């Protein structure tokens, strides 16, 4: 047996050192073996892509083409227009093949009970749903706003005109809720020096910003749009 050379001894020492070095647990492979990643519950859609089409494509991919798995999905959307657009997007994804659509529901007062049954297995979510205040109806709000308009204007408007203005105020309230804009910040929009010109408009809008919220607080109710938003966030 020939004696080992210096290079052989050095290679042997390096091999022994590598075998004694603890495994690097900072590598992705090691992390995966310790704690496999959880399934994501929040997804981002790039601004360059259609949100509706991306949702449809994501559900189709998740179901792996199984029509029964697709039908098991329940998608809750805020309004009928979104529901129609989403059904159309699924139809485009399915194409000419025979397939089933997921259940696509809008959030309404009548569906809150059904949602509660679906969450019955989760005590925390069921408790959250039970604690939501009851929403007002659109007609109830419109009648209240119309009565406030008639009182504020001292009978200068007819009931028909007051109802029309009440509908517009209601639409203004819904838009503010939908886009997360606080109506109490309206005064900040007035440029300096125009407070006098703004005063009459501010007094009229106080029906939506002051009188209506006070009514909701007295009756322990919330806007229907707020109710929709809170249900979709559960």
Short mmCIF file of C-alpha atoms in Angstrom, two decimals:
data_model
loop_
_atom_site.label_atom_id
_atom_site.label_comp_id
_atom_site.label_asym_id
_atom_site.label_seq_id
_atom_site.Cartn_x
_atom_site.Cartn_y
_atom_site.Cartn_z
CA UNK A 1 0.00 0.00 0.00
CA UNK A 2 1.47 3.30 -1.05
CA UNK A 3 1.56 6.06 1.53
CA UNK A 4 -1.13 8.72 1.13
CA UNK A 5 -0.02 11.94 -0.40
CA UNK A 6 -0.58 15.32 1.17
CA UNK A 7 -3.44 15.99 -1.29
CA UNK A 8 -5.15 12.70 -0.32
CA UNK A 9 -4.92 13.55 3.37
CA UNK A 10 -6.39 17.02 2.73
CA UNK A 11 -9.35 15.57 0.77
CA UNK A 12 -9.99 13.08 3.59
CA UNK A 13 -10.03 15.85 6.18
CA UNK A 14 -12.48 17.94 4.09
CA UNK A 15 -14.80 14.93 3.67
CA UNK A 16 -14.75 14.28 7.45
CA UNK A 17 -15.49 17.97 8.15
CA UNK A 18 -18.48 17.97 5.79
CA UNK A 19 -19.96 14.89 7.44
CA UNK A 20 -19.76 16.56 10.87
CA UNK A 21 -21.28 19.90 9.79
CA UNK A 22 -24.97 20.26 10.86
CA UNK A 23 -27.48 20.42 8.06
CA UNK A 24 -28.37 23.97 7.03
CA UNK A 25 -31.97 24.51 8.09
CA UNK A 26 -32.16 27.87 6.37
CA UNK A 27 -32.51 26.43 2.91
CA UNK A 28 -35.99 26.29 1.35
CA UNK A 29 -35.83 22.49 1.14
CA UNK A 30 -35.09 22.20 4.85
CA UNK A 31 -37.84 24.62 5.78
CA UNK A 32 -40.36 22.70 3.67
CA UNK A 33 -39.38 19.45 5.38
CA UNK A 34 -39.86 21.01 8.84
CA UNK A 35 -43.09 22.91 8.24
CA UNK A 36 -44.86 22.56 4.92
CA UNK A 37 -46.33 25.85 3.69
CA UNK A 38 -49.96 26.45 4.49
CA UNK A 39 -52.50 26.97 1.75
CA UNK A 40 -52.90 30.65 1.00
CA UNK A 41 -56.22 32.26 1.94
CA UNK A 42 -55.54 35.71 0.45
CA UNK A 43 -54.68 36.15 -3.21
CA UNK A 44 -53.50 39.14 -5.17
CA UNK A 45 -54.57 39.87 -8.73
CA UNK A 46 -52.24 42.11 -10.78
CA UNK A 47 -53.82 45.37 -11.89
CA UNK A 48 -53.05 44.46 -15.50
CA UNK A 49 -55.42 41.47 -15.35
CA UNK A 50 -59.20 41.22 -15.16
CA UNK A 51 -60.19 40.53 -11.57
CA UNK A 52 -63.38 38.64 -12.52
CA UNK A 53 -61.60 36.46 -15.09
CA UNK A 54 -58.76 35.78 -12.65
CA UNK A 55 -61.21 34.61 -9.96
CA UNK A 56 -62.91 32.27 -12.44
CA UNK A 57 -59.58 30.90 -13.68
CA UNK A 58 -58.35 30.41 -10.11
CA UNK A 59 -61.42 28.41 -9.09
CA UNK A 60 -61.19 26.29 -12.24
CA UNK A 61 -57.53 25.56 -11.54
CA UNK A 62 -58.26 24.73 -7.91
CA UNK A 63 -60.95 22.25 -8.99
CA UNK A 64 -58.54 20.68 -11.52
CA UNK A 65 -61.29 20.39 -14.12
CA UNK A 66 -63.56 18.31 -11.88
CA UNK A 67 -67.10 19.64 -12.53
CA UNK A 68 -68.38 18.33 -9.19
CA UNK A 69 -65.56 20.09 -7.34
CA UNK A 70 -66.40 23.33 -9.15
CA UNK A 71 -70.06 23.03 -8.15
CA UNK A 72 -69.03 22.64 -4.48
CA UNK A 73 -67.66 26.19 -4.40
CA UNK A 74 -69.73 29.04 -2.94
CA UNK A 75 -68.71 32.55 -4.04
CA UNK A 76 -70.33 35.51 -2.28
CA UNK A 77 -70.29 38.80 -4.20
CA UNK A 78 -71.61 42.23 -3.21
CA UNK A 79 -74.19 42.79 -5.95
CA UNK A 80 -76.10 41.32 -8.89
CA UNK A 81 -73.89 43.00 -11.50
CA UNK A 82 -70.79 41.29 -10.11
CA UNK A 83 -72.62 37.95 -9.96
CA UNK A 84 -73.65 38.23 -13.62
CA UNK A 85 -70.10 39.18 -14.69
CA UNK A 86 -68.64 36.26 -12.74
CA UNK A 87 -71.06 33.75 -14.27
CA UNK A 88 -70.10 35.04 -17.72
CA UNK A 89 -66.41 34.65 -16.87
CA UNK A 90 -66.96 31.03 -15.82
CA UNK A 91 -68.85 30.38 -19.05
CA UNK A 92 -65.82 31.67 -20.98
CA UNK A 93 -63.51 29.41 -18.96
CA UNK A 94 -65.66 26.33 -19.54
CA UNK A 95 -66.06 27.07 -23.24
CA UNK A 96 -68.04 24.57 -25.30
CA UNK A 97 -67.55 21.67 -22.91
CA UNK A 98 -70.30 20.58 -20.55
CA UNK A 99 -69.65 21.83 -17.05
CA UNK A 100 -71.19 22.99 -13.79
CA UNK A 101 -70.92 26.47 -12.36
CA UNK A 102 -70.16 27.23 -8.72
CA UNK A 103 -72.85 28.77 -6.55
CA UNK A 104 -72.59 32.54 -6.91
CA UNK A 105 -74.67 34.43 -4.38
CA UNK A 106 -75.15 38.09 -3.57
CA UNK A 107 -75.15 39.25 0.02
CA UNK A 108 -78.70 40.12 1.07
CA UNK A 109 -80.56 40.13 4.32
CA UNK A 110 -82.37 36.88 3.48
CA UNK A 111 -79.07 35.10 2.82
CA UNK A 112 -77.57 36.04 6.18
CA UNK A 113 -79.36 33.13 7.87
CA UNK A 114 -78.09 30.69 5.24
CA UNK A 115 -74.57 32.00 5.70
CA UNK A 116 -74.96 31.45 9.43
CA UNK A 117 -75.81 27.78 8.86
CA UNK A 118 -72.73 27.38 6.67
CA UNK A 119 -70.56 28.87 9.43
CA UNK A 120 -72.20 26.81 12.17
CA UNK A 121 -69.11 24.61 12.45
CA UNK A 122 -66.95 27.62 13.34
CA UNK A 123 -67.95 29.11 16.69
CA UNK A 124 -65.95 32.34 16.25
CA UNK A 125 -67.39 33.14 12.82
CA UNK A 126 -70.92 32.25 13.91
CA UNK A 127 -70.58 34.58 16.91
CA UNK A 128 -69.34 37.37 14.62
CA UNK A 129 -72.33 36.92 12.33
CA UNK A 130 -74.77 36.90 15.24
CA UNK A 131 -73.35 40.18 16.53
CA UNK A 132 -73.94 42.07 13.26
CA UNK A 133 -76.71 44.67 13.63
CA UNK A 134 -79.75 44.32 11.40
CA UNK A 135 -79.60 46.31 8.14
CA UNK A 136 -82.22 48.86 7.15
CA UNK A 137 -84.16 48.48 3.93
CA UNK A 138 -83.67 50.91 1.05
CA UNK A 139 -87.29 52.04 1.30
CA UNK A 140 -87.02 52.70 5.04
CA UNK A 141 -83.98 54.87 4.48
CA UNK A 142 -85.53 56.72 1.56
CA UNK A 143 -88.68 57.53 3.55
CA UNK A 144 -86.63 58.76 6.51
CA UNK A 145 -84.40 60.95 4.32
CA UNK A 146 -87.44 62.33 2.47
CA UNK A 147 -89.13 63.29 5.75
CA UNK A 148 -85.94 65.05 6.91
CA UNK A 149 -85.73 66.92 3.60
CA UNK A 150 -89.32 68.12 3.94
CA UNK A 151 -88.67 69.30 7.51
CA UNK A 152 -85.45 71.06 6.55
CA UNK A 153 -86.88 72.80 3.50
CA UNK A 154 -90.02 73.99 5.28
CA UNK A 155 -92.49 72.57 2.77
CA UNK A 156 -90.84 74.13 -0.29
CA UNK A 157 -90.49 70.71 -1.91
CA UNK A 158 -93.27 68.34 -2.92
CA UNK A 159 -93.24 64.78 -1.60
CA UNK A 160 -92.25 63.53 -5.07
CA UNK A 161 -89.27 65.90 -5.19
CA UNK A 162 -88.26 64.96 -1.64
CA UNK A 163 -88.35 61.25 -2.53
CA UNK A 164 -86.17 61.88 -5.58
CA UNK A 165 -83.62 63.80 -3.53
CA UNK A 166 -83.74 61.11 -0.83
CA UNK A 167 -82.88 58.46 -3.43
CA UNK A 168 -79.89 60.54 -4.54
CA UNK A 169 -78.75 61.01 -0.95
CA UNK A 170 -79.05 57.26 -0.40
CA UNK A 171 -76.92 56.61 -3.48
CA UNK A 172 -74.36 59.08 -2.13
CA UNK A 173 -74.26 57.22 1.21
CA UNK A 174 -73.82 53.84 -0.51
CA UNK A 175 -70.97 55.11 -2.69
CA UNK A 176 -69.17 56.53 0.34
CA UNK A 177 -69.47 53.19 2.18
CA UNK A 178 -68.47 51.14 -0.86
CA UNK A 179 -65.30 53.14 -1.41
CA UNK A 180 -64.47 53.58 2.27
CA UNK A 181 -64.85 57.36 2.27
CA UNK A 182 -65.96 59.03 5.49
CA UNK A 183 -68.77 61.51 4.80
CA UNK A 184 -67.71 63.45 7.90
CA UNK A 185 -64.66 64.67 5.94
CA UNK A 186 -66.77 66.75 3.53
CA UNK A 187 -65.90 70.02 5.26
CA UNK A 188 -62.23 69.43 4.49
CA UNK A 189 -63.00 69.60 0.75
CA UNK A 190 -64.07 73.25 0.87
CA UNK A 191 -61.32 75.69 -0.17
CA UNK A 192 -60.66 78.59 2.16
CA UNK A 193 -62.85 81.56 1.36
CA UNK A 194 -65.79 79.51 0.03
CA UNK A 195 -67.35 78.55 3.36
CA UNK A 196 -70.35 80.86 2.84
CA UNK A 197 -71.16 79.41 -0.59
CA UNK A 198 -70.76 75.89 0.78
CA UNK A 199 -73.04 76.46 3.79
CA UNK A 200 -76.36 75.66 2.08
CA UNK A 201 -74.97 72.51 0.50
CA UNK A 202 -73.48 71.46 3.84
CA UNK A 203 -76.80 71.95 5.59
CA UNK A 204 -78.56 69.77 3.04
CA UNK A 205 -75.93 67.03 3.22
CA UNK A 206 -76.16 67.05 7.02
CA UNK A 207 -79.27 64.90 6.55
CA UNK A 208 -76.99 62.13 5.25
CA UNK A 209 -73.98 62.86 7.45
CA UNK A 210 -75.68 63.66 10.77
CA UNK A 211 -79.43 62.90 10.89
CA UNK A 212 -79.27 59.46 9.25
CA UNK A 213 -76.31 58.13 11.30
CA UNK A 214 -78.06 59.37 14.47
CA UNK A 215 -81.20 57.45 13.46
CA UNK A 216 -79.15 54.29 12.88
CA UNK A 217 -77.54 54.63 16.30
CA UNK A 218 -80.90 55.10 18.03
CA UNK A 219 -82.37 52.02 16.36
CA UNK A 220 -79.19 49.92 16.55
CA UNK A 221 -79.26 49.31 12.79
CA UNK A 222 -76.73 49.70 9.98
CA UNK A 223 -76.89 50.60 6.32
CA UNK A 224 -77.60 47.71 3.98
CA UNK A 225 -74.35 48.49 2.14
CA UNK A 226 -72.41 48.31 5.40
CA UNK A 227 -74.09 44.99 6.17
CA UNK A 228 -73.05 43.61 2.77
CA UNK A 229 -69.49 44.75 3.29
CA UNK A 230 -69.24 43.22 6.75
CA UNK A 231 -70.69 39.91 5.58
CA UNK A 232 -68.19 39.62 2.75
CA UNK A 233 -65.36 40.29 5.23
CA UNK A 234 -66.33 37.45 7.59
#
